[in-house]
Amino acid sequence: MSETPILAAEDVTKHFHARDGVGRHVTVRAVENITLRLHRGRIAALVGESGSGKTTLARLLAQFYPVTSGEIRLRGEPVTGPDKRFAGEVQLVFQDPFASLNSLRRVEHNLRRALRLHAHPAADEDVRELLGKVNLTPEAEFARKLPHELSGGQRQRVAIARALAVRPSVLLGDEPISMLDVSIRLDVLNLLARLRDEEGLALLYITHDIASARYLSDDIFVMYAGQMIEGGPAESVIQRPKHPYTRLLIDSSPDPERAAGSSAFTVGEKLGEPPSLVDPPPGCRFHPRCPFAKDECRTEVPPRVEFPDGGWTTCWLHATRPEDTPTP
Amino acid sequence: MRQGRWRFLTRRVGFYLATAWSAITLNFLIPRLMPGDPASVIVRQLQRQSGESVSPETVAAIQKLFGDPRAGLLQQYGDYLVSIARLDFGLSVSRFPTPVGELLGAGLPWTLLLVGTTTVIAFLLGTGLGIAAGWKPGGRLDGFLSPMSTFLSALPYFWVALIALYVFGLVLGWFPLGGGFDPDLYGGPGFLGSVLEYLVMPAATIVFSAFGGWLLGMRNMMVTAVSEDYVLLGRAKGLSSGRVMFRYAARNALLPSVTGFAMAIGGVLGGALLTEIVFSYPGIGYLLYDAVSKRDYPLMQGVFLLTTLTVLLANFVADSVYVMIDPRTREAGR
Amino acid sequence: MILDVKGLNVDYISAKGTVRAVNDVSFQLRRGEILGVAGESGCGKSTLIMAITRLLRPPAALTGGQVWLHPRDGEPVDIAARTDRELRRIRWNKIAVVLQSAMDALNPVARLSAQFADVLKAHGYRDVERRTAELLEMVGISPDRARSYPHEMSGGMRQRAMIALALACDPELVVMDEPTTAVDVVMQRQILSQILQLRDRLGFSVVFVTHDLSLLVELAERIAVMYAGRIVEIGEAAAIYADPKHPYTKGLRDSFPPLRAPVTKLSGIPGSPPALRDLPPGCAFEPRCARRFDACAQRRPELLPVGGGLAACHLHDRERTHV
Amino acid sequence: GGTQGTGTGSTGGAADSISLRVNNATTYSRNFNIYSPSTDIAPQISLIYEPLVRRNVFKGGALEPWLAESWEWSDGDKTVTLKLRTDVKFSDGTPMTSKDVAFTLNIPLKYPELNTGGQTYVSAEATGDHTVVVKWKKPAQLDFYRFALGVTGFAPRIVPEHIWKDKDLKTWTNPDPIGTGVGRLTAFTPQQFTLETRADYWGGPFPMKTIKIVATGSDDQTKARLLKGDIDFATISWPNAEQEYMARNPKTNVYKTFHTGGEESLLFNMDKAPFDDVNVRRALAMSLDRSSLLKLAPTGQEPANACGLEPAVYADFMAPGCEPQALDAEGAKKALADGGWTVQDGQLAKAGRTYPLGVKVVQEYANWMAYGKGMQDQWKTNLGLDVKVTAVPEENYDPQLNDGDFDMALYWTGGSNGLYSVFTDQLDPETYVPSGKDAQYQNQGRWKDESTAPLLDKLRTSVGDPEAQKETGHQLQKIVLDQVPYSPMFTADWFVEMNQTRWVGWPEAGSTQHVPHSGIGPDIVLTLKGLKPAGA
Amino acid sequence: MKVRVGIGIIAFFAVVAVIGPWLNDLMGIGPWKIDYDAISRPPGGGHLLGTTSQGTDVLAQVIAGTRNSMVVGAVAGVIGIVLAVVVGVTAGFFGGRIDALLSFLTNMFLVLPVLPLTLIVAGYVQDTGPITIALIIGLFGWAPGARTLRAQTLSLRGRDFVMAMRMLGETKTRLIFVEVLPHLAGWISAMFLHLVLGAVLAEAGLAFLGISSADTVSWGTIIDQARQVALLNGMWWWFVPPGLCIALLGTATGLVNFGIDEVMNPRLRTADIKAMRKALA
Ligand SMILES: Nc1ncnc2c1ncn2[C@@H]1O[C@H](COP(=O)(O)OP(=O)(O)OP(=O)(O)O)[C@@H](O)[C@H]1O
Ligand SMILES: Nc1ncnc2c1ncn2[C@@H]1O[C@H](COP(=O)(O)OP(=O)(O)OP(=O)(O)O)[C@@H](O)[C@H]1O
Ligand SMILES: [Mg+2]
Ligand SMILES: [Mg+2]
């Protein structure tokens, strides 16, 4: 873990300027003071509710837009803009495989362009090799296909192959399977896992689906309202969530084991909605929804607390007695 | 909410002002870049009318009277802006020395009447039929109305107007041939009746060739709307199909049409040019045609300015109306 | 019993040819029961829902079967055989629907209150405002939001408003087509618990469609699994999860990584669903099935009782003959 | 369905009213400022304001009394003393005196830019109650014609001083006109205005009570209205009027043409090769069949005399051999050969150069358009030449001709203003300006032959001497005939449509002493006065 | 089906436009050839569609007119569409100041009353031949198209597939030409047809207003000439054909656009009610 991360967001913040319902200029604090490091051969999962800033963070890492503050580093070097060298190292896989391929272009067009742009040989066999890497066989046949002739899973694999064509060292996946049918999601997940293992890629896996995060990733990071509130090795986060929000996420996820056969579905309290990012709550941003909220939660930003199992969180519940987990 | 709309509208006002200025400038330049000057036009007409040539002294006098339209452009531009600000459009050349404002004032009501009513009727008719056609896409009504309106909207409307004039005006004699009213009844008790009578044919030809466009537009919007989930839900709610058709489908499909309608109203002044000419209708369109053919710069400018400003105004109204009727336009105009 | 669907067929008809999107579907729904319908995309779940509510639009047409609704008071009605006009009285009163995306299903240009009002009025409710407030409160929305337009509310709120709207006329059956797909897990959990709670309180039955089998296991009493337009297995939720009889069901179940159990490598179902236009002559799942054998490609398996439920798979032919 | 007779201007049976169309305005403005040269203002012809003298077109343009009873020249033709009628009253009852006349005549002196009549006198004074003296710097018999010009507003027409004196004539629109004419404005709408005839008109009572002047817009509209019987009297050129108008109702519909004494000619731009060669001009003129051309738009015009004078007006002055140019394809080819010209690929060629040819016509004139097309066709057939026809919008026509921006063009020549005017318009070398310079409506063909100048001088100075006029006239006609500075094509005519349903007694060509033209000066007064209600 | 009929009609006119002169020669007629013996002759005999009052053959004129009308349509269409694409796509793709400027220009042209402006400007140009007319019409007609294309480009620019190619380091030019433009093909072709028809109609309108060239014959000039004489004489054979040609061309473009609309907006694709009735019967 001490080796230099391949791609890192160091204390980045992103504010958007927009207009609110009344036409006023407002600042959307989409991402605030986040540090995230991606290492070779490791998969980091990023989970969180809708609107918590996951996509924004991924796009910051991909240099879609500049950071408001902080720094994106590639192999320890600060990056200044999306140049070709950067594109050759970092690639993004989009959520919607139906939208991320040009419906008018054949599979090979996508791959060949990617190869050419980065001065790699782009002969037929190079294209076929890429398709082979993502298990699209027979390769020659797939190379000639148009997107609408492919299933969602196949398309997502083409998109991944396209990203791989530049021979990146980092792959950023923004919910790469959420649009896919359940039956083929695993296929794509397994592919990503294989790429990590075989190519040594560093991967960021963004998802709503905590179970799949656990299945795929080495580390899990949890975002809430633009902030990172917990992180650590996958198992430790899932089995021993430290932040009440992480716990809420896990408890909300469908889990057939938990209740199989019965519909003894305990109705949660009014869980409220995520806060506005224009005018976030002071202190811990989760406090309005937190059943354990204390006074300091409402006023002061909680400190970061590290745990022996490699995990960490920012929560007042642990600030004083870091060694044991609260049992509400 | 309300405040947001205002903000949006005030931002638009900036655009309109800039456009108005550009139009005014363009308006100033165009006639001056045209060849031929009013004096020679007038001489030409005198000559034609009398069938004999006009003396050089006369020509000199006329040229002196109207001046050289290309002299001292900058000075003229300044004067022009000042007089526009004072709503003074100068004296018409072809009707010297009648003020342009007076002519515009005389023509405006007629055009508004003719094109205003026809635009409204064509809109209502087209939209109504469009709703009906789009409600059951591919159905019998749709299968008949859509191709028909495609054909109708492709007819050159002055051509239709000429045929109408010939058939209904001359051969059958049902309607008067031209003009806006019966001058013998002017101001008298039968005047309004005669205005209507004179309106029928030009109005009918405009409606005839214009409603198809509305129909097609509305039909397409309607077809799209009908496949929306909220229309499905309307049906699922057990509401009467009329209610679903109007409150759910048409109400949504209508939004773009309303903007289109307001813009069409704005195009009213320029839109009836050909019809007004065919039917010698005493409106703005004819005035412009006259002005162009007689190189009546001040009149041309007046008409063009009036037309442009109405379009701008209508666009502004369209914007405002849209903001008012579509609750979703918090952040419109992007 | 509230709903009895018998041999339902729905075709998509075009000049190019006809595809059968719902094929000989039969099932029954008990009063107060939640029936989950699961299946991959395109297997005909939405089409089925539209058929039992008679909301099909061209080019879809109901080409066979019956949909008997047994209202608490009054005669059973075959929804499939009634005219639109006749159905108007039943709609929303007896059957209400919740669609996948509330954003699309709520009329964007009408206030929430108006959308409640028109259905309430259409079905003879008097105190429209009070009822609206009551309904909104039921799903945890403050009644003063009634004057909002749909776009002014968050996704979760809209979806809950949708559910409140569905319950407006105290229906006996609520049909839900993926009501939580567009919201995230936390909101999904909230909505599901609300549905359960309200069902317990009001006693309506639910047909709940989703492609997320793991969700149904927690929510539904019984689950029907669809594949290529047919129900391939139907049974008690727990049984289906614990011991799926159809390889497809099993494949679906195994597509969900566990949340707590030890992680093992999973593989989903290979291949993709067949095109409805040219289905294989035998079992539609045969090309993707790991346990296929000769018969599978030749004969289409019937939906027959296996264990506590029904399954359409030749694997069980032998068991049955043994019995 | 039948005609319901609701049309504009229909007089509903009783023949106490007449409707006339004067010009192609869609709408009139209530603007009776007679100093406005504009055409879309309310036209008053001489029904409201009248001139001092009238010109008799059919007598070679001889001047006849109108408001002036008589006039006498003195001071070597530099002074004229006008004696006014004593029985003239303005329509507000005020008698017209010499003061009014002097006031009127001084307006162009005071405002040179309102000198739309092109007057050249230097002073005008009232010397008695009914006498006015007008003075020129040079002998002015010819200039005096301008007191009688037929066109709207251009002759000095007498206005009442008591109304006009304090007005700014450059902005005043004179909405309530008071004049000496027979009509008093009683109703004004933009589409039509009504004049009531005065009982106290000096010219005696009129057969009709009201005169309606109708704005009809285009020629098309005018024709339609004539056909419908809405209008009693109009003057537009109507090709095919025989079938389209007369034949529809032979009893009542009458279309006539009256020669103006001028002609429509083919101008050549003689500043430019190949038109500087008389052979080319002659060839082009000879290869046209004028009577065939007229079939393409039978307006009633006739082929014009080849030498620039028309017998309808100038019978006494005609030179021999002046009959219309007949088609002579062989002669034309020979003329080309004489000049050393050949035709190559449809173009005139000489010494290795080719010359594309073009002819301009006014777009709005349907007959000219047809003639243009016909000429193109005939040049092609007879000489193998491709000539491009360009239709120029009316408003651009004169500037282009004045600038010499043309090869050939149809244009008016001659007229009824006397011999001098006939020839000086196009043949005065003193008015020559090169192409590209403004010819100011004179000599647009760029005629440079100095031998013409002394002849024109002679013509001008011998106005009172018919013999000298005749002889010089012959010489000039010969120039036109031989040199073809322009080629007369068709007679220029007044085209008149008359409806006899309500009014009869319209003038006949040949016997009338005034043109029945709705737009010309006192002639209209004479025409209307001579009418009788039909059936009376 | 509809589309095929539409394309058929358009193709027919296009072919006539191309081979028109040859066709006329073949039939031994010419638009300017004057038959002094057959003036104002109704259809029949040597003149299939009769003759004009000037002895020219109506059919020959209509055939010759097809070429000029189509040329005006095509040239104006090309100019209009090129401007629309350049302005709209540039504005939409680059955004920012360029967009602000171009949008302003577009909006301005949108609100300027086009017909009056065209009339004024056309009056300025002398001897307005088909190309000039086409130029004017094209120059004033691009704005609505540009607006639509801008909106479309704006949405395309943000689409994932464009983003993905940009992530790869694709150049802007290639992004525009290879990724974005092909997706606008439907819009562009529909717009082009619309512009063509608009131009043909506008040309006829201008001819009616007297803005045309005497040396060219187009459907518009035929109507203009005919109305002066033909209407009063009931010479329908002269007046009707050119108008019908325009209407036919318009209907054809309408039909094709119907089809294009349906391709671009799948929700417009209507169910085949006939097939359904048959299947359900
Ligand atoms: N370009 C933008 N302008 C203004 N606000 C933005 C912009 N992009 C994102 N936001 C806001 O930033 C916040 C975070 O958005 P983001 O898309 O990163 O969330 P997310 O976690 O990816 O959500 P989801 O799970 O729904 O994809 C949201 O409130 C969003 O509205
Ligand atoms: N308008 C249509 N025309 C032809 N076929 C259609 C049409 N709509 C749906 N289908 C077909 O009907 C089948 C069933 O579609 P349906 O929408 O019911 O599936 P679904 O199970 O709801 O899928 P999803 O999970 O994606 O919502 C699909 O195979 C689809 O291709
Ligand atoms: Mg996201
Ligand atoms: Mg569905």
mmCIF file of N, CA and C in Angstrom, chain B residues 37 39-40 42-44 46-47 53-66, chain D residues 113 115-118 146 154 398 402 438-442:
data_model
loop_
_atom_site.group_PDB
_atom_site.id
_atom_site.type_symbol
_atom_site.label_atom_id
_atom_site.label_comp_id
_atom_site.label_asym_id
_atom_site.label_seq_id
_atom_site.Cartn_x
_atom_site.Cartn_y
_atom_site.Cartn_z
ATOM 1 N N ASP B 37 -33.451 55.467 -57.305
ATOM 2 C CA ASP B 37 -33.806 56.388 -56.248
ATOM 3 C C ASP B 37 -35.246 56.796 -56.455
ATOM 4 N N ALA B 39 -36.707 59.516 -56.910
ATOM 5 C CA ALA B 39 -36.998 60.504 -57.938
ATOM 6 C C ALA B 39 -37.209 59.832 -59.294
ATOM 7 N N SER B 40 -36.312 58.930 -59.644
ATOM 8 C CA SER B 40 -36.447 58.336 -60.973
ATOM 9 C C SER B 40 -37.693 57.465 -61.037
ATOM 10 N N ILE B 42 -40.461 58.090 -59.597
ATOM 11 C CA ILE B 42 -41.613 58.965 -59.792
ATOM 12 C C ILE B 42 -41.664 59.489 -61.221
ATOM 13 N N VAL B 43 -40.513 59.830 -61.724
ATOM 14 C CA VAL B 43 -40.468 60.299 -63.111
ATOM 15 C C VAL B 43 -41.003 59.211 -64.042
ATOM 16 N N ARG B 44 -40.508 57.989 -63.779
ATOM 17 C CA ARG B 44 -40.933 56.864 -64.598
ATOM 18 C C ARG B 44 -42.467 56.708 -64.600
ATOM 19 N N LEU B 46 -44.708 58.972 -63.893
ATOM 20 C CA LEU B 46 -45.351 60.082 -64.583
ATOM 21 C C LEU B 46 -45.324 59.833 -66.078
ATOM 22 N N GLN B 47 -44.179 59.336 -66.502
ATOM 23 C CA GLN B 47 -44.001 59.094 -67.910
ATOM 24 C C GLN B 47 -44.976 58.040 -68.410
ATOM 25 N N SER B 53 -42.600 61.987 -72.552
ATOM 26 C CA SER B 53 -41.431 62.178 -71.694
ATOM 27 C C SER B 53 -41.570 63.403 -70.814
ATOM 28 N N VAL B 54 -40.805 63.404 -69.758
ATOM 29 C CA VAL B 54 -40.901 64.441 -68.742
ATOM 30 C C VAL B 54 -39.718 65.387 -68.910
ATOM 31 N N SER B 55 -39.961 66.656 -68.728
ATOM 32 C CA SER B 55 -38.902 67.610 -69.016
ATOM 33 C C SER B 55 -37.775 67.522 -67.993
ATOM 34 N N PRO B 56 -36.566 67.855 -68.443
ATOM 35 C CA PRO B 56 -35.400 67.791 -67.552
ATOM 36 C C PRO B 56 -35.567 68.682 -66.327
ATOM 37 N N GLU B 57 -36.256 69.792 -66.495
ATOM 38 C CA GLU B 57 -36.449 70.686 -65.354
ATOM 39 C C GLU B 57 -37.287 70.006 -64.283
ATOM 40 N N THR B 58 -38.308 69.299 -64.743
ATOM 41 C CA THR B 58 -39.149 68.576 -63.803
ATOM 42 C C THR B 58 -38.327 67.538 -63.051
ATOM 43 N N VAL B 59 -37.528 66.833 -63.844
ATOM 44 C CA VAL B 59 -36.693 65.809 -63.225
ATOM 45 C C VAL B 59 -35.804 66.428 -62.165
ATOM 46 N N ALA B 60 -35.197 67.564 -62.518
ATOM 47 C CA ALA B 60 -34.304 68.220 -61.574
ATOM 48 C C ALA B 60 -35.049 68.590 -60.298
ATOM 49 N N ALA B 61 -36.254 69.119 -60.461
ATOM 50 C CA ALA B 61 -37.023 69.536 -59.291
ATOM 51 C C ALA B 61 -37.337 68.353 -58.390
ATOM 52 N N ILE B 62 -37.735 67.258 -59.034
ATOM 53 C CA ILE B 62 -38.096 66.085 -58.232
ATOM 54 C C ILE B 62 -36.876 65.541 -57.504
ATOM 55 N N GLN B 63 -35.761 65.521 -58.209
ATOM 56 C CA GLN B 63 -34.553 65.020 -57.556
ATOM 57 C C GLN B 63 -34.177 65.884 -56.365
ATOM 58 N N LYS B 64 -34.374 67.178 -56.549
ATOM 59 C CA LYS B 64 -34.049 68.086 -55.468
ATOM 60 C C LYS B 64 -34.954 67.856 -54.263
ATOM 61 N N LEU B 65 -36.201 67.589 -54.571
ATOM 62 C CA LEU B 65 -37.185 67.416 -53.506
ATOM 63 C C LEU B 65 -36.841 66.220 -52.623
ATOM 64 N N PHE B 66 -36.392 65.139 -53.237
ATOM 65 C CA PHE B 66 -36.179 63.926 -52.454
ATOM 66 C C PHE B 66 -34.738 63.714 -52.016
ATOM 67 N N GLU D 113 -37.668 73.456 -55.441
ATOM 68 C CA GLU D 113 -37.813 72.002 -55.418
ATOM 69 C C GLU D 113 -39.261 71.572 -55.650
ATOM 70 N N ASN D 115 -40.878 72.821 -58.111
ATOM 71 C CA ASN D 115 -41.104 73.158 -59.514
ATOM 72 C C ASN D 115 -41.237 71.874 -60.326
ATOM 73 N N THR D 116 -42.218 71.101 -59.953
ATOM 74 C CA THR D 116 -42.365 69.810 -60.603
ATOM 75 C C THR D 116 -42.834 69.958 -62.034
ATOM 76 N N GLY D 117 -43.374 71.112 -62.376
ATOM 77 C CA GLY D 117 -43.781 71.319 -63.753
ATOM 78 C C GLY D 117 -42.608 71.755 -64.629
ATOM 79 N N GLY D 118 -41.476 71.932 -64.046
ATOM 80 C CA GLY D 118 -40.309 72.340 -64.797
ATOM 81 C C GLY D 118 -40.487 73.709 -65.436
ATOM 82 N N ARG D 146 -45.691 74.205 -71.098
ATOM 83 C CA ARG D 146 -45.714 73.618 -69.766
ATOM 84 C C ARG D 146 -46.854 74.128 -68.902
ATOM 85 N N PHE D 154 -48.754 68.799 -62.983
ATOM 86 C CA PHE D 154 -47.553 69.444 -63.464
ATOM 87 C C PHE D 154 -47.750 70.796 -64.123
ATOM 88 N N ASP D 398 -35.323 53.323 -65.856
ATOM 89 C CA ASP D 398 -34.761 54.595 -66.294
ATOM 90 C C ASP D 398 -33.336 54.811 -65.836
ATOM 91 N N ASN D 402 -30.564 55.683 -68.419
ATOM 92 C CA ASN D 402 -29.829 56.932 -68.258
ATOM 93 C C ASN D 402 -28.336 56.679 -68.146
ATOM 94 N N ASP D 438 -24.982 59.952 -66.191
ATOM 95 C CA ASP D 438 -26.430 60.074 -66.171
ATOM 96 C C ASP D 438 -26.929 60.940 -67.327
ATOM 97 N N ALA D 439 -27.707 60.335 -68.200
ATOM 98 C CA ALA D 439 -28.179 61.078 -69.371
ATOM 99 C C ALA D 439 -29.386 61.951 -69.048
ATOM 100 N N GLN D 440 -29.891 61.862 -67.843
ATOM 101 C CA GLN D 440 -31.005 62.731 -67.444
ATOM 102 C C GLN D 440 -32.195 62.652 -68.388
ATOM 103 N N TYR D 441 -32.531 61.461 -68.782
ATOM 104 C CA TYR D 441 -33.718 61.230 -69.601
ATOM 105 C C TYR D 441 -33.616 61.807 -71.011
ATOM 106 N N GLN D 442 -32.414 62.168 -71.409
ATOM 107 C CA GLN D 442 -32.245 62.719 -72.751
ATOM 108 C C GLN D 442 -31.238 61.877 -73.495
#
